[in-house]
Amino acid sequence: MMLANNTADVIFPVLIITGFIIFGYCTYYFGRKQTILRQLKKFQFKSIPQFRYNDLTKITGKVLHAHEPFVAPFSKRKCVAYLFKIQQKVGSGKHSRWKTIVEQEDIQDFFIEENGEVVMIKPVKVPKNYFNYLDEDNSISSGFLNDPSPEFKKVLKHYNINSENYFGFNKTLRYSERILEVGETVTVAGIAKWKSIKEPIEGYNYSKIAALENNDSQKLIITDLPEARKSRWNY
């Protein structure tokens, strides 16, 4: 009887620890970042002149804007895509959580430049034809004995968010910003196409332009992760 109790005392903690390890691994493996890196492996890096119609193709290059770029709310940097969140910590102790007050995402058409050549990317939000992951570029917070910075206050004011509670104490707030900046290095994967140009593109003198597109079974993949970039070993 004593042996059975001792065995149970050992097994239960091991099972709990094992469960935490499995949960942590699954969270990491199936997270958005690792998922997008795995999906990129089925595409081949090709230079723009090597694009073959309907091939699964990926490319790394510099972001060029096709239209008037967005301006990120906090950093004020020009970009072709952004995602930002403003969250407030609610509750206390073990029951505290981050409540999202504002969350906005937008993206526009853009070009990728590689060695003087360009490829056209046309992401669509509805129905969504892309899967993306952008690194966090900026984060800032405020709370007890931590006043929001003037820049953070401007963002909060724009969205009619009061940084203080009824008693005049700072709310615990945080802001995170992810952008795809003009001039930044990006990796995009999709279905290779060559498109006829109906309207002239400034600085581009050819009648056709390379493009990466989606189809019914394959979305565009867009990321600024350094791990996804083309290196001298990728050919």
XYZ file of N, CA and C in Angstrom:
705
model
N 0.830 -1.202 0.000
C 0.000 0.000 0.000
C 0.871 1.262 0.000
N 1.918 1.203 0.848
C 2.840 2.336 0.936
C 3.544 2.574 -0.392
N 3.918 1.481 -1.098
C 4.607 1.585 -2.395
C 3.711 2.236 -3.428
N 2.426 1.873 -3.411
C 1.476 2.443 -4.367
C 1.343 3.946 -4.157
N 1.289 4.357 -2.876
C 1.181 5.798 -2.585
C 2.413 6.557 -3.031
N 3.605 5.962 -2.810
C 4.852 6.610 -3.222
C 4.925 6.742 -4.737
N 4.461 5.693 -5.435
C 4.462 5.724 -6.902
C 3.549 6.827 -7.428
N 2.371 6.942 -6.801
C 1.428 7.987 -7.213
C 2.012 9.369 -6.960
N 2.720 9.520 -5.820
C 3.326 10.805 -5.494
C 4.362 11.227 -6.528
N 4.998 10.253 -7.171
C 6.009 10.541 -8.194
C 5.364 10.761 -9.554
N 4.370 9.921 -9.902
C 3.773 9.948 -11.238
C 3.001 11.244 -11.494
N 2.191 11.668 -10.508
C 1.354 12.845 -10.729
C 2.162 14.101 -11.051
N 3.229 14.425 -10.296
C 4.041 15.599 -10.673
C 4.681 15.466 -12.044
N 5.130 14.238 -12.376
C 5.741 14.014 -13.698
C 4.724 14.261 -14.806
N 3.486 13.777 -14.601
C 2.433 13.979 -15.605
C 2.113 15.461 -15.780
N 2.089 16.189 -14.656
C 1.800 17.625 -14.732
C 2.904 18.366 -15.485
N 4.148 18.053 -15.145
C 5.282 18.700 -15.822
C 5.287 18.356 -17.303
N 5.041 17.067 -17.620
C 4.987 16.627 -19.021
C 3.887 17.363 -19.783
N 2.743 17.536 -19.109
C 1.634 18.252 -19.743
C 1.997 19.685 -20.070
N 2.694 20.365 -19.146
C 3.128 21.747 -19.395
C 4.115 21.802 -20.559
N 5.028 20.826 -20.625
C 6.017 20.793 -21.705
C 5.335 20.601 -23.049
N 4.389 19.663 -23.106
C 3.665 19.394 -24.354
C 2.860 20.623 -24.775
N 2.198 21.249 -23.800
C 1.404 22.442 -24.107
C 2.296 23.565 -24.645
N 3.444 23.767 -23.994
C 4.363 24.815 -24.438
C 4.889 24.554 -25.838
N 5.227 23.287 -26.119
C 5.746 22.940 -27.441
C 4.674 23.140 -28.511
N 3.447 22.709 -28.228
C 2.362 22.861 -29.205
C 2.069 24.335 -29.471
N 2.099 25.145 -28.399
C 1.869 26.579 -28.563
C 2.930 27.191 -29.475
N 4.182 26.766 -29.286
C 5.285 27.265 -30.106
C 5.177 26.743 -31.542
N 4.988 25.429 -31.682
C 5.015 24.795 -33.007
C 3.860 25.264 -33.888
N 2.676 25.386 -33.294
C 1.504 25.764 -34.078
C 1.224 27.265 -34.020
N 2.122 28.030 -33.417
C 1.980 29.484 -33.406
C 2.121 30.060 -34.804
N 1.662 31.287 -34.967
C 1.641 31.923 -36.293
C 3.037 32.023 -36.908
N 4.034 32.361 -36.089
C 5.388 32.539 -36.606
C 5.949 31.246 -37.174
N 5.916 30.168 -36.408
C 6.468 28.901 -36.867
C 5.651 28.311 -38.017
N 4.346 28.538 -37.988
C 3.486 28.044 -39.075
C 3.874 28.681 -40.398
N 4.117 29.995 -40.388
C 4.450 30.677 -41.634
C 5.830 30.261 -42.143
N 6.777 30.009 -41.227
C 8.110 29.559 -41.642
C 8.044 28.158 -42.243
N 7.187 27.299 -41.694
C 7.034 25.953 -42.264
C 6.396 26.019 -43.644
N 5.385 26.868 -43.800
C 4.715 26.974 -45.092
C 5.652 27.477 -46.181
N 6.570 28.364 -45.809
C 7.495 28.921 -46.794
C 8.443 27.877 -47.377
N 8.642 26.771 -46.670
C 9.601 25.756 -47.119
C 9.182 25.066 -48.413
N 7.889 25.091 -48.740
C 7.451 24.419 -49.970
C 7.629 25.301 -51.215
N 8.072 26.549 -51.002
C 8.313 27.467 -52.123
C 9.808 27.538 -52.420
N 10.153 27.804 -53.678
C 11.543 27.956 -54.076
C 11.877 29.427 -54.304
N 13.056 29.846 -53.807
C 13.538 31.185 -54.111
C 13.909 31.260 -55.582
N 13.443 32.316 -56.255
C 13.814 32.550 -57.646
C 13.995 34.042 -57.857
N 14.971 34.398 -58.691
C 15.097 35.797 -59.071
C 13.950 36.127 -60.022
N 13.628 37.394 -60.137
C 12.451 37.785 -60.919
C 12.533 37.334 -62.387
N 13.681 37.457 -63.072
C 13.725 36.969 -64.459
C 13.514 35.451 -64.588
N 13.677 34.712 -63.489
C 13.498 33.261 -63.513
C 12.063 32.818 -63.229
N 11.160 33.761 -63.001
C 9.777 33.399 -62.696
C 9.190 32.555 -63.826
N 8.589 31.419 -63.440
C 7.891 30.562 -64.400
C 6.417 30.529 -64.032
N 5.590 30.676 -65.029
C 4.147 30.822 -64.827
C 3.579 29.687 -63.978
N 2.857 30.034 -62.911
C 2.147 29.125 -62.006
C 3.046 28.328 -61.064
N 4.347 28.612 -61.028
C 5.235 27.932 -60.072
C 5.044 28.509 -58.668
N 5.214 27.646 -57.654
C 5.262 28.117 -56.269
C 6.607 28.815 -56.057
N 6.573 30.111 -55.854
C 7.787 30.926 -55.886
C 7.822 31.889 -54.698
N 9.022 32.114 -54.167
C 9.181 33.126 -53.124
C 10.363 34.013 -53.469
N 10.329 35.220 -52.910
C 11.367 36.187 -53.212
C 11.583 37.078 -51.988
N 12.813 37.510 -51.808
C 13.148 38.471 -50.756
C 13.660 39.746 -51.416
N 13.135 40.877 -51.002
C 13.570 42.132 -51.591
C 13.092 43.319 -50.779
N 13.221 44.493 -51.367
C 12.895 45.750 -50.687
C 11.472 46.182 -51.010
N 10.740 46.630 -49.996
C 9.362 47.090 -50.169
C 9.342 48.454 -50.860
N 8.555 48.562 -51.934
C 8.291 49.821 -52.609
C 6.784 50.062 -52.588
N 6.354 51.283 -52.331
C 4.915 51.541 -52.279
C 4.360 51.780 -53.676
N 3.136 51.300 -53.894
C 2.448 51.497 -55.169
C 1.485 52.675 -55.087
N 1.048 53.012 -53.880
C 0.124 54.124 -53.640
C 0.687 54.974 -52.502
N -0.049 55.995 -52.119
C 0.348 56.789 -50.969
C 0.420 55.869 -49.752
N 1.581 55.746 -49.128
C 1.703 54.782 -48.025
C 0.943 55.212 -46.773
N 0.640 54.230 -45.922
C 0.068 54.528 -44.609
C 1.131 55.201 -43.739
N 0.678 55.831 -42.657
C 1.585 56.370 -41.637
C 1.226 55.685 -40.317
N 2.166 54.952 -39.743
C 1.908 54.204 -38.507
C 1.531 55.161 -37.377
N 0.527 54.807 -36.557
C 0.006 55.723 -35.526
C 1.047 56.193 -34.514
N 1.926 55.314 -34.061
C 2.881 55.685 -33.019
C 4.232 56.119 -33.592
N 4.830 55.277 -34.415
C 6.179 55.573 -34.928
C 6.174 56.619 -36.032
N 4.997 56.832 -36.665
C 4.846 57.797 -37.761
C 5.679 57.406 -38.990
N 6.042 56.144 -39.097
C 6.809 55.692 -40.259
C 5.867 55.319 -41.402
N 6.327 55.540 -42.624
C 5.529 55.198 -43.799
C 5.598 53.689 -44.033
N 4.453 53.095 -44.299
C 4.398 51.635 -44.436
C 3.297 51.232 -45.410
N 3.344 49.969 -45.857
C 2.315 49.433 -46.746
C 1.406 48.463 -46.008
N 1.747 48.143 -44.762
C 0.899 47.281 -43.931
C 1.172 47.603 -42.468
N 0.146 47.463 -41.647
C 0.338 47.679 -40.213
C -0.692 46.882 -39.426
N -0.334 46.582 -38.205
C -1.237 45.996 -37.226
C -0.867 46.604 -35.880
N -1.836 47.202 -35.200
C -1.542 47.718 -33.872
C -2.682 47.401 -32.915
N -2.315 47.309 -31.638
C -3.280 47.029 -30.578
C -3.058 47.984 -29.416
N -4.145 48.404 -28.803
C -4.102 49.087 -27.515
C -4.871 48.209 -26.536
N -4.210 47.820 -25.449
C -4.822 46.919 -24.481
C -4.758 47.507 -23.076
N -5.724 47.115 -22.243
C -5.753 47.536 -20.842
C -5.785 46.304 -19.955
N -4.981 46.342 -18.897
C -4.980 45.244 -17.936
C -6.155 45.422 -16.990
N -6.994 44.395 -16.922
C -8.173 44.450 -16.058
C -8.104 43.308 -15.050
N -8.754 43.480 -13.906
C -8.691 42.480 -12.852
C -7.397 42.624 -12.070
N -7.177 41.694 -11.174
C -5.962 41.727 -10.363
C -5.519 40.317 -10.019
N -4.242 40.197 -9.685
C -3.691 38.899 -9.287
C -3.834 37.854 -10.373
N -4.209 36.642 -9.982
C -4.350 35.535 -10.922
C -5.487 35.744 -11.911
N -6.398 36.650 -11.573
C -7.570 36.862 -12.433
C -7.379 38.032 -13.396
N -6.183 38.599 -13.447
C -5.939 39.727 -14.348
C -5.789 39.224 -15.782
N -6.124 40.081 -16.731
C -5.988 39.741 -18.149
C -5.869 41.042 -18.941
N -5.409 40.902 -20.177
C -5.289 42.066 -21.055
C -6.520 42.128 -21.960
N -7.246 43.217 -21.847
C -8.436 43.446 -22.661
C -8.080 44.357 -23.838
N -8.373 43.917 -25.048
C -8.077 44.723 -26.231
C -9.128 45.810 -26.395
N -8.673 47.068 -26.399
C -9.575 48.214 -26.554
C -9.691 48.608 -28.024
N -8.548 48.661 -28.686
C -8.505 49.017 -30.109
C -7.568 48.035 -30.811
N -7.992 47.528 -31.944
C -7.127 46.699 -32.794
C -7.440 47.030 -34.240
N -6.421 47.439 -34.975
C -6.619 47.790 -36.380
C -5.519 47.179 -37.237
N -5.896 46.751 -38.424
C -4.960 46.168 -39.387
C -5.335 46.649 -40.776
N -4.333 46.963 -41.576
C -4.597 47.353 -42.961
C -3.386 46.998 -43.817
N -3.618 46.856 -45.108
C -2.552 46.503 -46.047
C -2.947 47.038 -47.417
N -1.977 47.335 -48.249
C -2.238 47.846 -49.585
C -1.330 47.158 -50.592
N -1.619 47.360 -51.878
C -0.747 46.829 -52.929
C 0.659 47.398 -52.763
N 1.663 46.598 -53.125
C 3.039 47.109 -53.081
C 3.905 46.339 -54.067
N 5.114 46.819 -54.258
C 6.101 46.161 -55.102
C 7.254 45.661 -54.245
N 7.942 44.640 -54.744
C 9.201 44.203 -54.154
C 10.290 44.420 -55.205
N 11.356 45.091 -54.805
C 12.471 45.351 -55.715
C 13.639 44.428 -55.375
N 14.170 43.781 -56.417
C 15.342 42.921 -56.254
C 16.259 43.131 -57.457
N 17.459 43.632 -57.186
C 18.458 43.841 -58.238
C 17.915 44.654 -59.415
N 17.153 45.687 -59.113
C 16.640 46.562 -60.157
C 15.362 46.082 -60.821
N 14.913 44.873 -60.529
C 13.658 44.334 -61.064
C 12.583 44.446 -59.989
N 11.310 44.469 -60.418
C 10.220 44.573 -59.451
C 9.175 43.486 -59.687
N 8.524 43.089 -58.585
C 7.417 42.136 -58.651
C 6.233 42.760 -57.921
N 5.050 42.559 -58.460
C 3.848 43.191 -57.937
C 3.140 42.257 -56.951
N 2.703 42.815 -55.811
C 1.977 42.064 -54.796
C 0.646 42.766 -54.548
N -0.463 42.013 -54.618
C -1.782 42.622 -54.451
C -2.570 41.863 -53.368
N -2.305 42.170 -52.104
C -3.074 41.539 -51.031
C -4.503 42.095 -50.966
N -5.441 41.241 -50.635
C -6.850 41.628 -50.529
C -7.353 41.245 -49.134
N -8.056 42.171 -48.484
C -8.518 41.919 -47.115
C -9.817 41.103 -47.069
N -10.740 41.336 -48.046
C -12.030 40.635 -48.040
C -12.360 40.178 -49.449
N -12.438 38.856 -49.696
C -12.003 37.790 -48.790
C -10.477 37.781 -48.703
N -9.957 37.466 -47.542
C -8.525 37.584 -47.288
C -7.744 36.581 -48.134
N -6.816 37.089 -48.944
C -6.055 36.214 -49.847
C -4.602 36.044 -49.415
N -4.285 36.412 -48.165
C -2.893 36.340 -47.704
C -2.834 35.865 -46.254
N -1.665 35.342 -45.896
C -1.363 34.943 -44.523
C -0.067 35.656 -44.173
N -0.065 36.447 -43.111
C 1.113 37.273 -42.848
C 1.560 37.173 -41.395
N 2.824 37.481 -41.191
C 3.384 37.625 -39.852
C 4.412 38.744 -39.910
N 4.211 39.768 -39.081
C 5.136 40.890 -39.013
C 5.742 40.956 -37.621
N 7.048 41.176 -37.562
C 7.725 41.349 -36.281
C 7.197 42.593 -35.568
N 7.200 42.551 -34.239
C 6.803 43.728 -33.475
C 7.884 44.791 -33.589
N 7.492 45.992 -34.016
C 8.436 47.080 -34.218
C 8.486 48.044 -33.042
N 7.335 48.269 -32.417
C 7.277 49.211 -31.308
C 6.307 48.713 -30.248
N 6.653 48.939 -28.997
C 5.733 48.660 -27.890
C 6.012 49.677 -26.788
N 4.961 50.071 -26.119
C 5.082 51.046 -25.034
C 3.954 50.788 -24.055
N 4.173 51.133 -22.801
C 3.153 50.872 -21.782
C 3.111 52.008 -20.766
N 2.052 52.015 -19.987
C 1.916 52.964 -18.885
C 1.191 52.268 -17.748
N 1.317 52.819 -16.545
C 0.674 52.206 -15.395
C 1.015 52.953 -14.125
N 0.865 52.306 -13.006
C 1.131 52.924 -11.712
C 2.588 53.400 -11.652
N 2.778 54.674 -11.342
C 4.102 55.319 -11.299
C 4.826 55.266 -12.649
N 4.064 55.119 -13.727
C 4.644 55.061 -15.076
C 3.712 55.831 -16.012
N 3.936 57.135 -16.108
C 3.074 57.980 -16.944
C 3.269 57.654 -18.420
N 2.196 57.735 -19.212
C 2.357 57.537 -20.658
C 3.213 58.638 -21.266
N 4.038 58.293 -22.213
C 4.874 59.286 -22.887
C 3.987 60.237 -23.695
N 4.515 61.415 -24.070
C 3.717 62.338 -24.890
C 3.218 61.690 -26.183
N 4.066 60.847 -26.803
C 3.671 60.185 -28.056
C 2.534 59.200 -27.804
N 2.630 58.469 -26.686
C 1.586 57.508 -26.339
C 0.283 58.242 -26.014
N 0.387 59.383 -25.327
C -0.800 60.170 -25.003
C -1.529 60.629 -26.258
N -0.765 60.996 -27.284
C -1.379 61.446 -28.542
C -2.175 60.317 -29.190
N -1.598 59.103 -29.162
C -2.308 57.949 -29.737
C -3.580 57.671 -28.939
N -3.478 57.689 -27.606
C -4.640 57.427 -26.754
C -5.724 58.485 -26.974
N -5.312 59.738 -27.079
C -6.277 60.816 -27.296
C -6.988 60.646 -28.636
N -6.239 60.223 -29.667
C -6.833 60.035 -30.996
C -7.962 59.010 -30.952
N -7.823 58.007 -30.087
C -8.840 56.952 -29.988
C -9.738 57.132 -28.763
N -9.743 58.354 -28.223
C -10.623 58.719 -27.105
C -10.468 57.780 -25.911
N -9.222 57.463 -25.581
C -8.931 56.597 -24.444
C -8.310 57.443 -23.337
N -8.925 57.427 -22.173
C -8.408 58.164 -21.019
C -7.336 57.322 -20.349
N -6.170 57.891 -20.100
C -5.062 57.136 -19.504
C -5.185 57.013 -17.987
N -6.182 57.717 -17.385
C -6.348 57.680 -15.935
C -7.722 57.138 -15.550
N -7.808 56.549 -14.359
C -9.092 56.051 -13.870
C -9.832 57.152 -13.102
N -10.947 56.787 -12.475
C -11.770 57.772 -11.763
C -11.035 58.445 -10.603
N -10.042 57.771 -10.057
C -9.317 58.297 -8.903
C -8.056 59.067 -9.301
N -7.811 59.230 -10.603
C -6.657 59.985 -11.072
C -5.380 59.176 -11.192
N -5.472 57.844 -10.984
C -4.299 56.982 -11.139
C -4.198 56.492 -12.582
N -2.961 56.244 -13.020
C -2.759 55.743 -14.373
C -3.371 54.357 -14.539
N -4.055 54.176 -15.654
C -4.492 52.836 -16.023
C -3.277 52.053 -16.532
N -3.331 50.747 -16.405
C -2.258 49.915 -16.952
C -2.596 49.629 -18.410
N -1.896 50.314 -19.294
C -2.161 50.241 -20.732
C -0.893 49.835 -21.470
N -1.074 49.226 -22.625
C 0.077 48.929 -23.474
C -0.320 49.035 -24.944
N 0.667 49.361 -25.740
C 0.470 49.538 -27.187
C 1.532 48.731 -27.919
N 1.134 48.010 -28.949
C 2.099 47.275 -29.779
C 1.823 47.587 -31.242
N 2.914 47.689 -32.006
C 2.803 48.095 -33.415
C 3.685 47.201 -34.285
N 3.099 46.648 -35.320
C 3.822 45.849 -36.307
C 3.574 46.472 -37.676
N 4.632 46.783 -38.410
C 4.458 47.425 -39.706
C 5.371 46.792 -40.752
N 4.969 46.976 -42.002
C 5.822 46.637 -43.141
C 6.204 47.966 -43.771
N 7.389 48.421 -43.405
C 7.821 49.778 -43.733
C 8.324 49.874 -45.174
N 8.098 51.015 -45.785
C 8.653 51.289 -47.116
C 10.179 51.239 -47.012
N 10.816 50.454 -47.877
C 12.257 50.288 -47.846
C 12.723 49.103 -47.031
N 11.812 48.477 -46.275
C 12.163 47.327 -45.440
C 12.345 46.070 -46.295
N 13.108 45.117 -45.797
C 13.270 43.831 -46.472
C 12.108 42.916 -46.122
N 11.505 42.315 -47.138
C 10.340 41.456 -46.949
C 10.511 40.177 -47.769
N 9.895 39.113 -47.314
C 9.827 37.869 -48.076
C 8.364 37.584 -48.389
N 8.077 37.328 -49.657
C 6.714 37.028 -50.088
C 6.734 35.763 -50.938
N 5.738 34.903 -50.724
C 5.611 33.667 -51.502
C 4.215 33.608 -52.114
N 4.141 33.024 -53.301
C 2.856 32.895 -53.972
C 2.991 32.167 -55.297
N 1.999 32.345 -56.147
C 1.981 31.722 -57.475
C 2.551 32.723 -58.473
N 3.615 32.338 -59.156
C 4.278 33.252 -60.099
C 3.396 33.514 -61.318
N 3.339 34.782 -61.718
C 2.577 35.194 -62.898
C 3.358 36.265 -63.647
N 3.001 36.454 -64.892
C 3.458 37.612 -65.660
C 2.223 38.344 -66.147
N 2.112 39.635 -65.795
C 0.904 40.400 -66.072
C 1.190 41.487 -67.112
N 0.245 41.678 -68.024
C 0.343 42.785 -68.975
C 0.035 44.093 -68.258
N 0.772 45.125 -68.581
C 0.590 46.423 -67.929
C -0.372 47.271 -68.762
N -1.518 47.602 -68.155
C -2.516 48.409 -68.853
C -2.240 49.898 -68.694
N -1.722 50.262 -67.522
C -1.387 51.664 -67.270
C 0.097 51.772 -66.954
N 0.770 52.818 -67.444
C 2.216 52.953 -67.203
C 2.544 53.023 -65.709
N 3.667 52.406 -65.331
C 4.168 52.469 -63.961
C 5.419 53.329 -63.962
N 5.424 54.330 -63.106
C 6.551 55.272 -63.068
C 7.865 54.528 -62.833
N 8.844 54.776 -63.716
C 10.161 54.160 -63.579
C 10.244 52.746 -64.130
N 9.154 52.260 -64.754
C 9.141 50.886 -65.281
C 8.750 50.952 -66.747
N 9.630 50.419 -67.631
C 9.449 50.631 -69.062
C 9.027 49.394 -69.844
N 8.678 48.290 -69.136
C 8.345 47.053 -69.837
C 6.834 46.888 -69.977
N 6.410 46.033 -70.927
C 4.979 45.832 -71.182
C 4.377 44.792 -70.245
N 5.228 43.999 -69.586
C 4.750 42.993 -68.629
C 5.501 43.144 -67.315
N 4.854 42.687 -66.240
C 5.474 42.768 -64.927
C 5.249 41.451 -64.185
N 6.255 41.029 -63.443
C 6.130 39.818 -62.645
C 5.188 40.085 -61.468
N 4.482 39.052 -61.044
C 3.567 39.178 -59.908
C 3.553 37.867 -59.136
N 3.273 37.971 -57.858
C 2.981 36.795 -57.039
C 1.533 36.913 -56.605
N 0.750 35.848 -56.851
C -0.676 35.878 -56.572
C -1.092 34.654 -55.764
N -2.341 34.625 -55.375
C -2.909 33.469 -54.687
C -3.808 32.685 -55.641
N -4.224 31.497 -55.233
C -5.294 30.785 -55.929
C -6.222 30.170 -54.881
N -7.122 29.300 -55.302
C -8.118 28.754 -54.374
C -7.497 27.945 -53.246
N -6.342 27.344 -53.490
C -5.734 26.470 -52.477
C -4.485 27.074 -51.827
N -4.013 28.214 -52.331
C -2.779 28.780 -51.818
C -2.891 30.291 -51.634
N -2.732 30.739 -50.404
C -2.725 32.173 -50.140
C -1.325 32.746 -50.335
N -1.266 34.055 -50.521
C 0.017 34.750 -50.461
C 0.565 34.642 -49.037
N 1.873 34.552 -48.914
C 2.526 34.550 -47.607
C 3.444 35.763 -47.558
N 3.270 36.584 -46.517
C 4.011 37.839 -46.408
C 4.625 37.934 -45.015
N 5.946 38.130 -44.953
C 6.586 38.257 -43.647
C 7.883 39.058 -43.738
N 8.203 39.741 -42.642
C 9.485 40.437 -42.552
C 10.445 39.716 -41.609
N 10.156 38.459 -41.288
C 11.021 37.686 -40.402
C 12.404 37.486 -41.027
N 13.479 37.797 -40.307
C 14.831 37.556 -40.841
C 15.066 36.094 -41.195
N 14.442 35.164 -40.437
C 14.621 33.731 -40.690
C 14.081 33.300 -42.058
N 13.207 34.115 -42.635
C 12.587 33.751 -43.910
C 13.350 34.285 -45.111
N 14.355 35.110 -44.879
C 15.014 35.790 -45.987
C 15.919 34.874 -46.794
N 16.103 35.285 -48.035
C 17.022 34.565 -48.916
C 18.456 34.807 -48.459
N 19.241 33.741 -48.403
C 20.655 33.870 -48.076
C 21.467 33.352 -49.257
N 22.773 33.380 -49.111
C 23.622 32.919 -50.219
C 23.516 31.413 -50.417
N 22.851 30.709 -49.443
C 22.696 29.255 -49.580
C 21.389 28.884 -50.279
N 20.498 29.877 -50.508
C 19.189 29.601 -51.111
C 19.226 29.879 -52.604
N 19.146 28.836 -53.374
C 19.111 29.002 -54.841
C 18.111 28.013 -55.422
